[in-house]
mmCIF file of C-alpha atoms and ligand atoms in Angstrom:
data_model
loop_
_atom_site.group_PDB
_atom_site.id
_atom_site.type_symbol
_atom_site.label_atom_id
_atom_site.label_comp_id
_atom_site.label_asym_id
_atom_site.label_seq_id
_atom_site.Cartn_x
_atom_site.Cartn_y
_atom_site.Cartn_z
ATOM 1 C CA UNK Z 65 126.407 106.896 108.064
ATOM 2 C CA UNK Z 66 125.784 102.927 108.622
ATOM 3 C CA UNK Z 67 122.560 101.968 107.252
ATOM 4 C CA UNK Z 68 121.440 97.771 108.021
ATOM 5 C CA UNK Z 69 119.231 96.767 104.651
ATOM 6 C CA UNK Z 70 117.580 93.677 106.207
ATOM 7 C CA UNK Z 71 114.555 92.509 103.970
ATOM 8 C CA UNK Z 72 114.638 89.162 103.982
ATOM 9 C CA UNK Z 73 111.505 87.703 102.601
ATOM 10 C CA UNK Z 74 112.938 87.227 98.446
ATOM 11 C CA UNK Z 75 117.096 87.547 97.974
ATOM 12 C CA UNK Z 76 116.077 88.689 94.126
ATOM 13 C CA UNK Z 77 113.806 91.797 96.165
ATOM 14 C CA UNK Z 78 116.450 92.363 98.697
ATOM 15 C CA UNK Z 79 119.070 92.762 95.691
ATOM 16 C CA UNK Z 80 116.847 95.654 93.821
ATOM 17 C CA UNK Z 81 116.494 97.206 97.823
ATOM 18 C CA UNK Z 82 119.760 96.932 97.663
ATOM 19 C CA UNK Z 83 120.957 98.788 94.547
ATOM 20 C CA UNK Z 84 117.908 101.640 95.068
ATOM 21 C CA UNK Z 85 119.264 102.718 98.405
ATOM 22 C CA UNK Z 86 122.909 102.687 97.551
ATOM 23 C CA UNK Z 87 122.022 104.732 94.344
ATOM 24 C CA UNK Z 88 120.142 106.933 96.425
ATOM 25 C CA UNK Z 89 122.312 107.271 99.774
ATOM 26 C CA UNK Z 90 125.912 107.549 97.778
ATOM 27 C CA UNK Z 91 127.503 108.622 101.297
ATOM 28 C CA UNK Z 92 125.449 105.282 103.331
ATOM 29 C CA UNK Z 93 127.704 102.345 104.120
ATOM 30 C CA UNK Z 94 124.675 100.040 103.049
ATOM 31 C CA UNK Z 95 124.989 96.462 105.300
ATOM 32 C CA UNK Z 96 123.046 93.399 104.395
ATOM 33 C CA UNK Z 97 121.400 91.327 106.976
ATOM 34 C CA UNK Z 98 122.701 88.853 108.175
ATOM 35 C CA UNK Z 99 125.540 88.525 105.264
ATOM 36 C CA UNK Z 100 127.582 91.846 106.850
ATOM 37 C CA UNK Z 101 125.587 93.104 109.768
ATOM 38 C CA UNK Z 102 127.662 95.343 111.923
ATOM 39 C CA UNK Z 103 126.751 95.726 116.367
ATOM 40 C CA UNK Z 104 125.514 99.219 115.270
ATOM 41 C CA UNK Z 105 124.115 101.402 112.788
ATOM 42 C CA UNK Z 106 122.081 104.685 112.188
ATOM 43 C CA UNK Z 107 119.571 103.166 110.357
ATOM 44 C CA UNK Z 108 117.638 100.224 109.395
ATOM 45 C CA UNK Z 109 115.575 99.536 106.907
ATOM 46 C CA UNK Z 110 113.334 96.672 107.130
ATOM 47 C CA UNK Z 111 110.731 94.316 105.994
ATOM 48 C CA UNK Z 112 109.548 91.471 108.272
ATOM 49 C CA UNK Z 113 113.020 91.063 110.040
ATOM 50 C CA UNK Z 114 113.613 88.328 112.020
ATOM 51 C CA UNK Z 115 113.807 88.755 115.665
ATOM 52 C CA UNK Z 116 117.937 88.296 115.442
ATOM 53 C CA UNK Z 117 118.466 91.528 113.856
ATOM 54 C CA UNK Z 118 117.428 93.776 117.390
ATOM 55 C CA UNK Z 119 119.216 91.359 119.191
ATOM 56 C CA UNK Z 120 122.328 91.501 116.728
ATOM 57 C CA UNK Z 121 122.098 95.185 115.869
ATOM 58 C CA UNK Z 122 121.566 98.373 117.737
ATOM 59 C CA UNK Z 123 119.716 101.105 115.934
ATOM 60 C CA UNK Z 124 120.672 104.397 116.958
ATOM 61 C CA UNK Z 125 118.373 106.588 114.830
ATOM 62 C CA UNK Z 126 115.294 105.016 113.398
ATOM 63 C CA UNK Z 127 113.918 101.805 111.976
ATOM 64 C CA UNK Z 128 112.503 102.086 108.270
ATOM 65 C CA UNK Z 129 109.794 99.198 107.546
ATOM 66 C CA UNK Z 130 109.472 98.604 103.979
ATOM 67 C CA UNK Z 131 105.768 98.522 103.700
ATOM 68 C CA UNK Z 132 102.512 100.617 104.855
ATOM 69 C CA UNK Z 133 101.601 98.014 107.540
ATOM 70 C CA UNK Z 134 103.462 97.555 110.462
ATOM 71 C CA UNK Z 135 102.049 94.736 112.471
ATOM 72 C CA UNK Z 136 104.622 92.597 111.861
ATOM 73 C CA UNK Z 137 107.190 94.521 113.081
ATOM 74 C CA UNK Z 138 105.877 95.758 115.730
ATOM 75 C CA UNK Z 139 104.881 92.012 116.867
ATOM 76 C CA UNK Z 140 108.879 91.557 116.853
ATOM 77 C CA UNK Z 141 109.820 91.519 120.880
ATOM 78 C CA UNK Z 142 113.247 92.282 120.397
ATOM 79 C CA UNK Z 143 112.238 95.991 118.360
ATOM 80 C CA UNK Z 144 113.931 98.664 120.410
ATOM 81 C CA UNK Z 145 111.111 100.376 122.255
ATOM 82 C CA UNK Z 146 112.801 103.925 121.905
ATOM 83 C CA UNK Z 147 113.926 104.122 118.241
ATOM 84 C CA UNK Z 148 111.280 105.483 115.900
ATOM 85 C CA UNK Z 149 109.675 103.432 113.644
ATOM 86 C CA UNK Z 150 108.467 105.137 110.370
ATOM 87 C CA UNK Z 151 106.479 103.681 107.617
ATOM 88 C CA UNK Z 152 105.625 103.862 104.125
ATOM 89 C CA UNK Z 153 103.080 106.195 103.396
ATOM 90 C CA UNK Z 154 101.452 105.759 100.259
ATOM 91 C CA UNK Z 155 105.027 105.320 97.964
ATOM 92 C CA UNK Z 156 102.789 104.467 94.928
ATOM 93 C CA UNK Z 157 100.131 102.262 96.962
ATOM 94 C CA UNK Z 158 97.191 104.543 96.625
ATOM 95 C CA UNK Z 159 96.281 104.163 93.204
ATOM 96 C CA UNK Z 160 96.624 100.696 93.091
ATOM 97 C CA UNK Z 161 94.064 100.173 96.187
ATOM 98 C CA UNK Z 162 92.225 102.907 94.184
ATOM 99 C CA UNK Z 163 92.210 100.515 91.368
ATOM 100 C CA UNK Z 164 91.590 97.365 93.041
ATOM 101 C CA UNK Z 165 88.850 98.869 95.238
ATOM 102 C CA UNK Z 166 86.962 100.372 91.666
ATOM 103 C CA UNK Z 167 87.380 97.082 89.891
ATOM 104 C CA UNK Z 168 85.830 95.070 92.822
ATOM 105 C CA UNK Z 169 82.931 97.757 93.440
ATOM 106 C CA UNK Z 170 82.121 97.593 89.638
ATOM 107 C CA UNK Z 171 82.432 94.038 89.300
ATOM 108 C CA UNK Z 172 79.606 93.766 91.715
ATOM 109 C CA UNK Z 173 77.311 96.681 91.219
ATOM 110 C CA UNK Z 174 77.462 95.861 87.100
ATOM 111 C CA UNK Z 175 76.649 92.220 88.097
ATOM 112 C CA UNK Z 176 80.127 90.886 86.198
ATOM 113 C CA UNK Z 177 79.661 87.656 87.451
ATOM 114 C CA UNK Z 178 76.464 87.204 86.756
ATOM 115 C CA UNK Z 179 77.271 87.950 82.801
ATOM 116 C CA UNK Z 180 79.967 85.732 83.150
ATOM 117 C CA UNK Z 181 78.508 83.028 83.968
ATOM 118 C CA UNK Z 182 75.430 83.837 81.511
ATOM 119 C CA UNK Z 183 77.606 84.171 78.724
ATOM 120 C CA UNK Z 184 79.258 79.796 79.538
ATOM 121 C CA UNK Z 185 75.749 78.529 79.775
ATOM 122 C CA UNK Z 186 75.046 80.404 76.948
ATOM 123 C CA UNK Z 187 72.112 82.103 77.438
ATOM 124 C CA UNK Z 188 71.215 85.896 76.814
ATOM 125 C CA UNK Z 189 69.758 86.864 81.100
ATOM 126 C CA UNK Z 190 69.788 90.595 81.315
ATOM 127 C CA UNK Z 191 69.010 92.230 84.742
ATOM 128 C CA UNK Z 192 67.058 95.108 85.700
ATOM 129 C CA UNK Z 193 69.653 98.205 86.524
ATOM 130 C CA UNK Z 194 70.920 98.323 90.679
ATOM 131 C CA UNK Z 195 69.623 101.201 92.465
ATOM 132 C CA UNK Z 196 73.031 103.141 93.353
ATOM 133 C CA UNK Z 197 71.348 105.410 96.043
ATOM 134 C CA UNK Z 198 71.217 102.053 97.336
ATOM 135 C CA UNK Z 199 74.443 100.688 96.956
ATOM 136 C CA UNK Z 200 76.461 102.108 99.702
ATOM 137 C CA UNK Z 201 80.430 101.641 99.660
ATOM 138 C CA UNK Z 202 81.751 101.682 102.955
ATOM 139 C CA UNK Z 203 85.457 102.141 103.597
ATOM 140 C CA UNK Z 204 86.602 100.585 107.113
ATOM 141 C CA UNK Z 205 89.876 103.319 107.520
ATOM 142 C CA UNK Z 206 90.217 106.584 106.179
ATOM 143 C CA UNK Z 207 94.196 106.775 106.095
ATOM 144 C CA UNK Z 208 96.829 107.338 102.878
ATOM 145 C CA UNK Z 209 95.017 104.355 101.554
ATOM 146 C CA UNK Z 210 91.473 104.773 102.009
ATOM 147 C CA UNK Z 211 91.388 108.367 100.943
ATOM 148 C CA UNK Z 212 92.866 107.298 97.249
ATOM 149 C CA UNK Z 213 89.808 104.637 97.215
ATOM 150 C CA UNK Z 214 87.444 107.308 98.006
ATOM 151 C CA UNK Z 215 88.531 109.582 95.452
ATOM 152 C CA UNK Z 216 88.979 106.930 93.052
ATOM 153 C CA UNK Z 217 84.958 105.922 93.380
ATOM 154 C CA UNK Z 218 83.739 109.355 94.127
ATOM 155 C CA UNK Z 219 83.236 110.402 90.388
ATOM 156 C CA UNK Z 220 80.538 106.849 90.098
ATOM 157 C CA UNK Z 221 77.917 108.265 92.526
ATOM 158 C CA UNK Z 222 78.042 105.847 95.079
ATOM 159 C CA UNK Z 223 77.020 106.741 98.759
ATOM 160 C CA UNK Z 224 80.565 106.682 100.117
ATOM 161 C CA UNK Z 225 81.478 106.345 103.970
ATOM 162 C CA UNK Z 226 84.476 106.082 105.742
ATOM 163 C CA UNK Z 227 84.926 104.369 109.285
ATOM 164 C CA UNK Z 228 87.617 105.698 111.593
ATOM 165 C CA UNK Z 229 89.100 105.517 114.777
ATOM 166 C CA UNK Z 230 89.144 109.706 115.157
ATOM 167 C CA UNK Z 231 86.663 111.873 112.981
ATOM 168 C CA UNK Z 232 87.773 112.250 109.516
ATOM 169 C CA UNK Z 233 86.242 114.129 107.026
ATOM 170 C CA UNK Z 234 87.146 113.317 103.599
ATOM 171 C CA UNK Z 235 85.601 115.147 100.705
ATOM 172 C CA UNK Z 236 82.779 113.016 99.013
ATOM 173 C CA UNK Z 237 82.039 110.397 101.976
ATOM 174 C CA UNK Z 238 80.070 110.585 105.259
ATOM 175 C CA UNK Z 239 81.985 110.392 108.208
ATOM 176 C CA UNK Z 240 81.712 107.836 111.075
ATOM 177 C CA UNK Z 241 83.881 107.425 114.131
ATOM 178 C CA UNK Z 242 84.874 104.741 116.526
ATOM 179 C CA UNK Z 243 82.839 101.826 118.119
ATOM 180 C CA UNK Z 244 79.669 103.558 119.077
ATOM 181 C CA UNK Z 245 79.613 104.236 115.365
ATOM 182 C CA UNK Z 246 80.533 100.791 113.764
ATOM 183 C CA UNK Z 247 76.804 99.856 113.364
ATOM 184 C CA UNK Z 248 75.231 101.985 111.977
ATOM 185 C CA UNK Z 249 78.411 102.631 109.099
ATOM 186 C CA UNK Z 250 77.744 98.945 108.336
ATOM 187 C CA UNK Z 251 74.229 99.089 108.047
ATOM 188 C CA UNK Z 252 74.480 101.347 105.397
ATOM 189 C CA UNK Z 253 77.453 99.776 103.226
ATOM 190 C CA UNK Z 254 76.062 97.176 100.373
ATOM 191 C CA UNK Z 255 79.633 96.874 99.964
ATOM 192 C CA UNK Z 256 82.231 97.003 103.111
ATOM 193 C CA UNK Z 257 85.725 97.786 101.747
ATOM 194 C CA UNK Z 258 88.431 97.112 104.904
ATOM 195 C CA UNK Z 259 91.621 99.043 104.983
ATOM 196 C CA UNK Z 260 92.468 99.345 108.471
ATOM 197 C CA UNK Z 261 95.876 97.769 109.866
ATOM 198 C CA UNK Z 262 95.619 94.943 112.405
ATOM 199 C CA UNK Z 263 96.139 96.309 115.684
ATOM 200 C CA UNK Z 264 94.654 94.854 119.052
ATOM 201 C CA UNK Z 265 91.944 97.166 118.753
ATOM 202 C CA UNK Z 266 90.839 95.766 114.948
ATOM 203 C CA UNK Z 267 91.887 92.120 115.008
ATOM 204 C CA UNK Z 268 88.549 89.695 114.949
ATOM 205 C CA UNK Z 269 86.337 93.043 113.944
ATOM 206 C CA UNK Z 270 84.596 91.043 110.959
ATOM 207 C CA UNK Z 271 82.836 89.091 113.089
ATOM 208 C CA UNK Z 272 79.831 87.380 112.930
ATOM 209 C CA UNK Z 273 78.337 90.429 114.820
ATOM 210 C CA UNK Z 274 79.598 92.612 112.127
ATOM 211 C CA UNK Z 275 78.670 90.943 109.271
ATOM 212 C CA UNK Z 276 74.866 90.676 110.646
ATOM 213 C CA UNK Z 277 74.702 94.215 110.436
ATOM 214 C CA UNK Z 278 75.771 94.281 107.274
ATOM 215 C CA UNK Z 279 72.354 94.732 104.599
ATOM 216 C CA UNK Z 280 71.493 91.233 103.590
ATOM 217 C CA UNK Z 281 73.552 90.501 100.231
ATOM 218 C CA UNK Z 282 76.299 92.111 101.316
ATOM 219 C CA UNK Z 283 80.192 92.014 99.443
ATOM 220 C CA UNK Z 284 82.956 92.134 101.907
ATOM 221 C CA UNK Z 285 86.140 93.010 100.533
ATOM 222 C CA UNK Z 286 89.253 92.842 103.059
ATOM 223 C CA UNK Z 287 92.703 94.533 101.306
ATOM 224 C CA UNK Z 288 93.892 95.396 104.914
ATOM 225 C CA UNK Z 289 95.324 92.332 107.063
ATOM 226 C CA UNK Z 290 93.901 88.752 107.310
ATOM 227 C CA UNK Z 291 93.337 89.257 111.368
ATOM 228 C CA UNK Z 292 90.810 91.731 110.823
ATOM 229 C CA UNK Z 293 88.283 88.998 109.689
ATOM 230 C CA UNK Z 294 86.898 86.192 112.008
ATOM 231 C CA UNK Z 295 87.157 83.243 109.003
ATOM 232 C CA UNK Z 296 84.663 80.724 110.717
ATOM 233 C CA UNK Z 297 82.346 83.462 110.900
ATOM 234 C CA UNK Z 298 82.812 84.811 107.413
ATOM 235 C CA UNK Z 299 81.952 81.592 105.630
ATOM 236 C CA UNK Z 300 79.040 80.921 107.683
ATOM 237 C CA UNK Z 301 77.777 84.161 106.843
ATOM 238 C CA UNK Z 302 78.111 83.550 103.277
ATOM 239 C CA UNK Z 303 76.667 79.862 103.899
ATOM 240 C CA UNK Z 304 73.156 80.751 105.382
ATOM 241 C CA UNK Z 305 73.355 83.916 102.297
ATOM 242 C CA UNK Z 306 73.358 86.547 103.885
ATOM 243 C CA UNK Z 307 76.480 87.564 102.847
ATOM 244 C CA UNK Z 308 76.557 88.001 98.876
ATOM 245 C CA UNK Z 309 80.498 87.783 98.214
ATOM 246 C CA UNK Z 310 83.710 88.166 99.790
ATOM 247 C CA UNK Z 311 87.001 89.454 97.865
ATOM 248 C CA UNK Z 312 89.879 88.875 99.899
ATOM 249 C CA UNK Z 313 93.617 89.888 99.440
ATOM 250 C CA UNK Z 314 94.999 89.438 102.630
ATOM 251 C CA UNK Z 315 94.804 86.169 105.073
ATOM 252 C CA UNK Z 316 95.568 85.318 108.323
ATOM 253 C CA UNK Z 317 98.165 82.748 107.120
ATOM 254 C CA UNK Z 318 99.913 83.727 103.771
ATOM 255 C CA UNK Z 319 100.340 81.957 101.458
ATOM 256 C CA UNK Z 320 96.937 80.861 101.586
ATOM 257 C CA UNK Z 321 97.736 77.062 102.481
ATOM 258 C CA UNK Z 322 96.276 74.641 100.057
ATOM 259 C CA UNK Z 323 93.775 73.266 102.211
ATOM 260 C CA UNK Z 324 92.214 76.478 103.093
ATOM 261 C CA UNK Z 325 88.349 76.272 102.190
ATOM 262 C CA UNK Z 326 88.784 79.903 101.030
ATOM 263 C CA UNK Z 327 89.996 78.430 97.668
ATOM 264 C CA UNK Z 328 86.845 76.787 97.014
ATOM 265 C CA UNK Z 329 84.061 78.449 98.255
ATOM 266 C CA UNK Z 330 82.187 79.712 95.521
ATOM 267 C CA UNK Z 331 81.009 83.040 97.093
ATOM 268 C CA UNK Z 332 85.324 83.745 97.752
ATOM 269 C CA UNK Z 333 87.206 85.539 95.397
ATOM 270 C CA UNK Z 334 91.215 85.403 96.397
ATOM 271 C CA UNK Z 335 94.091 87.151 95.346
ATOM 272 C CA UNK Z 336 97.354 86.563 96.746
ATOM 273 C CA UNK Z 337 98.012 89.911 98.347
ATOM 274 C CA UNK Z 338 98.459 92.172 95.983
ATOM 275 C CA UNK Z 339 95.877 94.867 95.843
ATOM 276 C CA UNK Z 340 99.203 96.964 96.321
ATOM 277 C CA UNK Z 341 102.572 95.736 95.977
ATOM 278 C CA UNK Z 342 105.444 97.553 97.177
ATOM 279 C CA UNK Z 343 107.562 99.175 94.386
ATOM 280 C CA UNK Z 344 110.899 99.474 95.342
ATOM 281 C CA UNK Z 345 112.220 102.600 93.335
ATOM 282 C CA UNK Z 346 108.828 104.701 94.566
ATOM 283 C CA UNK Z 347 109.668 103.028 98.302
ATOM 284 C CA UNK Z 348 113.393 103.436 98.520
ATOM 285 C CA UNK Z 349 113.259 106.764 97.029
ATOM 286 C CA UNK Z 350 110.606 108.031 99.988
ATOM 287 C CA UNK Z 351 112.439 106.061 102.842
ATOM 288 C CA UNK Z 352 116.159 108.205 101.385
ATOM 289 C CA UNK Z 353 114.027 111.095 101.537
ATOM 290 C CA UNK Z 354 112.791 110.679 105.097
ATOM 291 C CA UNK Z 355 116.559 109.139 106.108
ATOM 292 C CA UNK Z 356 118.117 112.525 104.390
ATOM 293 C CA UNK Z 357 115.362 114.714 106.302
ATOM 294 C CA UNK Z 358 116.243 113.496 109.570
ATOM 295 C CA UNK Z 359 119.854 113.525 109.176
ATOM 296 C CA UNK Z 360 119.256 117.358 108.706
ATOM 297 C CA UNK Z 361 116.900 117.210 112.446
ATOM 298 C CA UNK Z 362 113.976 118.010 110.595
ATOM 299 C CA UNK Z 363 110.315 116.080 111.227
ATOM 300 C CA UNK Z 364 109.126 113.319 108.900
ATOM 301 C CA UNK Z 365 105.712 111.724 108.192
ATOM 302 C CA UNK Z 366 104.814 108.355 109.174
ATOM 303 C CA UNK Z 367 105.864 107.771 112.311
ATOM 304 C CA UNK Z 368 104.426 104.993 113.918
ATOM 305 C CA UNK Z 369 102.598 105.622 116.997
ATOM 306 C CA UNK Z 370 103.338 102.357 118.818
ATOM 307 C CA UNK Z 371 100.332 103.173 121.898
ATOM 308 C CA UNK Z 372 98.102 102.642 118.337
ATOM 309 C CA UNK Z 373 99.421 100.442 116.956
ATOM 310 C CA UNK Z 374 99.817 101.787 113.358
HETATM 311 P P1 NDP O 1131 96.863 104.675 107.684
HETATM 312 O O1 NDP O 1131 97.582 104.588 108.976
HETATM 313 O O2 NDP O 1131 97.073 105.889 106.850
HETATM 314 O O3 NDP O 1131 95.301 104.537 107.948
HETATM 315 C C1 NDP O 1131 94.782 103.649 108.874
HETATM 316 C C2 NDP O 1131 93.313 103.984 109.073
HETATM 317 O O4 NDP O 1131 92.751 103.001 109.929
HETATM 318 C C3 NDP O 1131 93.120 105.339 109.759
HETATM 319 O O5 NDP O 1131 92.047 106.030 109.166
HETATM 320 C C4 NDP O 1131 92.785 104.948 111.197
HETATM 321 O O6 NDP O 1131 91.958 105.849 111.899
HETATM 322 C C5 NDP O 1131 92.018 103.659 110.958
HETATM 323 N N1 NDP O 1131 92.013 102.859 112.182
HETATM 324 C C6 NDP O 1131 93.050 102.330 112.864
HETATM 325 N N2 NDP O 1131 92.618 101.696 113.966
HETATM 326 C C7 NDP O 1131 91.272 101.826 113.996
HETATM 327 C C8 NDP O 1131 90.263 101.410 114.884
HETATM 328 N N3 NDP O 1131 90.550 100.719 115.996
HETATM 329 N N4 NDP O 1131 88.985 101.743 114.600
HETATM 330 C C9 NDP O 1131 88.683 102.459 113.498
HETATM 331 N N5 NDP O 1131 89.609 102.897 112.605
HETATM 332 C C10 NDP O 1131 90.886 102.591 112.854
HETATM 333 O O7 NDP O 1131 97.228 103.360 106.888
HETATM 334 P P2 NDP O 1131 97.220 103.101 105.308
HETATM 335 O O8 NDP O 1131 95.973 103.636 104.749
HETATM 336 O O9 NDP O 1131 98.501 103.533 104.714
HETATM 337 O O10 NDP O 1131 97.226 101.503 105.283
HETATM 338 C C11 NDP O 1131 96.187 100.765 105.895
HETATM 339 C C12 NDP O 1131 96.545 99.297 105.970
HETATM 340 O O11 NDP O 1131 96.482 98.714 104.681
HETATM 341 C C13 NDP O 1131 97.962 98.980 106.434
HETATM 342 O O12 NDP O 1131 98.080 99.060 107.839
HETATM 343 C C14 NDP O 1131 98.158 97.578 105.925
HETATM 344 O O13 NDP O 1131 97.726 96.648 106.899
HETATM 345 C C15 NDP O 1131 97.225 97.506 104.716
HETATM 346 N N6 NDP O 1131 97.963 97.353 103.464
HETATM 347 C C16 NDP O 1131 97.653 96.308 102.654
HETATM 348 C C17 NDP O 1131 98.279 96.151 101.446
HETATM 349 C C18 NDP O 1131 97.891 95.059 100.518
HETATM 350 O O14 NDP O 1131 98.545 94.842 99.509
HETATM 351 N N7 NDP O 1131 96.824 94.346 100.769
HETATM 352 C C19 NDP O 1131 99.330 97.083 101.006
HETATM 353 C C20 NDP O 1131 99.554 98.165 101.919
HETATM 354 C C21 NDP O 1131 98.900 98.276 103.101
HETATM 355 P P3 NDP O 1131 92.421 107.383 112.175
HETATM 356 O O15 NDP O 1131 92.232 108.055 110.840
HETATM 357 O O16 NDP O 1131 91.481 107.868 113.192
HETATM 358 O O17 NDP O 1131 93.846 107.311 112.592
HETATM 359 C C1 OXD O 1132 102.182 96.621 103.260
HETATM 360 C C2 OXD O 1132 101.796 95.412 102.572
HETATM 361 O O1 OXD O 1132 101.775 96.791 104.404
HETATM 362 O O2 OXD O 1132 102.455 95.063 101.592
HETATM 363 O O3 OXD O 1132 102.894 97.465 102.671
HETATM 364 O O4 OXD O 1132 100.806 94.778 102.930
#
């Protein structure tokens, strides 16, 4: 079996890909883009190719991206329209969205910065306690990744709501579904948690439109993709206050560049993507799993349906 290892973005990451998948797959010939790439292989695993590979390399059997979100694959034009693509699917993501999403939720309904701050100026300001029954969290997805956040905050109290594209009822949070829907799920959500991939269908959705129908005060929180949110209209929101905060992990151009006014806008908290990282040995050990299931013709999960998008 001919496998093509092609993640390109850091040669110290591609190295530990490396040594995972040939510890895993002991009967893979493992190629390394571009360094030994053959005209063919069964498999490819990938993360962010560029567009060379499809042109250099047929895939016969599937295409393995090394991540949850496929949009930039799937953006590639030379990716072979009739090979599967299959993603990662959780592969020890959950919990750490679970704990990012907690720690941001807290942070705002315990008024963190507000202590914070009280505590440099020195001065002893304690506020009355938020209502909770008014502090709706809603979750914009209800996939691998928003289902971990809503059990993670479930045991807290919180109204909890998930948005969707299909109906999805998860345990502990009201349902809503699809654009008729999108309103009234913001309405309701003090806090707006987005975890949906960027697909033509959810690119520009945190729009000015959306964010006016958030409650006034309103923390947005974007751990999904950078597309989904319409910047211009994100810091004007937060500029006439009707917005309370944003927390953002994910931008349209990463790394942030310098100038961004993201960095400085004192109702922005950033982190450089990485509400979940990718862990190799939990990623390469699901992708061997998958490769090894379909080498015996049996189904796997996470197969990207590419009419979706995701
Ligand atoms: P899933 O595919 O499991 O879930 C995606 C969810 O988004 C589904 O509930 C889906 O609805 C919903 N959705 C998709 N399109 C729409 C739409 N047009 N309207 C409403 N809902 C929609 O993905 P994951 O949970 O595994 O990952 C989500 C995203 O998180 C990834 O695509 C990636 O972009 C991002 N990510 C970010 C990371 C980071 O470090 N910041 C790390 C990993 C992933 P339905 O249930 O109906 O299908
Ligand atoms: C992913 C990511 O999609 O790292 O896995 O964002």
């Amino acid at each position: 079996m001919n496998v093509l290892l092609a993640a390109t973005e850091r040669s110290d990451r591609a190295d530990r890909w490396h040594r995972a998948f040939a510890a895993l797959l002991p009967d893979a010939r493992i190629h390394r883009w571009p360094g030994d790439a053959p005209s063919e292989v069964d498999y490819a695993l990938v993360w962010k190719p560029p567009t060379e590979v499809f042109r250099r390399v047929r895939v016969r059997r599937a295409i393995f991206n090394l991540g949850a979100g496929v949009d930039a694959l799937l953006a590639i034009e030379t990716l072979p329209a009739d090979v599967p693509v299959v993603r990662l699917e959780d592969a020890g993501m959950a919990v750490q969205m679970a704990e990012y999403a907690v720690l941001a939720v807290l942070r705002e309904f315990r008024d963190a910065d507000h202590y914070v701050r009280a505590q440099r100026a020195g001065h002893w300001s304690p506020l009355d306690r938020r209502d909770k029954s008014a502090f709706g969290v809603g979750i914009l997805g209800a996939g691998v990744l928003a289902q971990a956040v809503v059990r993670a905050l479930s045991p807290f109290g919180f109204p909890l709501a998930t948005w969707s594209r299909s109906a999805r009822a998860i345990p502990g949070a009201e349902a809503f579904a699809g654009p008729p829907a999108l309103r009234a799920f913001l309405a309701r959500s003090r806090m707006a948690i987005a975890l949906l991939p960027s697909t033509e269908a959810t690119r520009g959705l945190l729009d000015a439109a959306a964010f006016a129908a958030l409650p006034a005060g309103a923390h947005v929180v974007n751990l999904g993709r950078g597309d989904l949110v319409v910047e211009a209209d994100l810091v004007a929101a937060l500029d006439r206050g009707h917005l309370g905060h944003a927390t953002l992990d994910v931008f349209r151009d990463e790394p942030l560049p310098p100038s961004h006014p993201f960095w400085h806008h004192s109702g922005i908290t950033i982190t450089p993507h990485v509400s979940a990282v990718t862990l190799v040995a939990e990623a390469a050990a699901q992708v061997a799993a998958k490769l090894r299931a379909l080498e015996r013709g049996m189904p796997v999960t996470g197969v990207v349906d590419r009419s979706k998008g995701y």
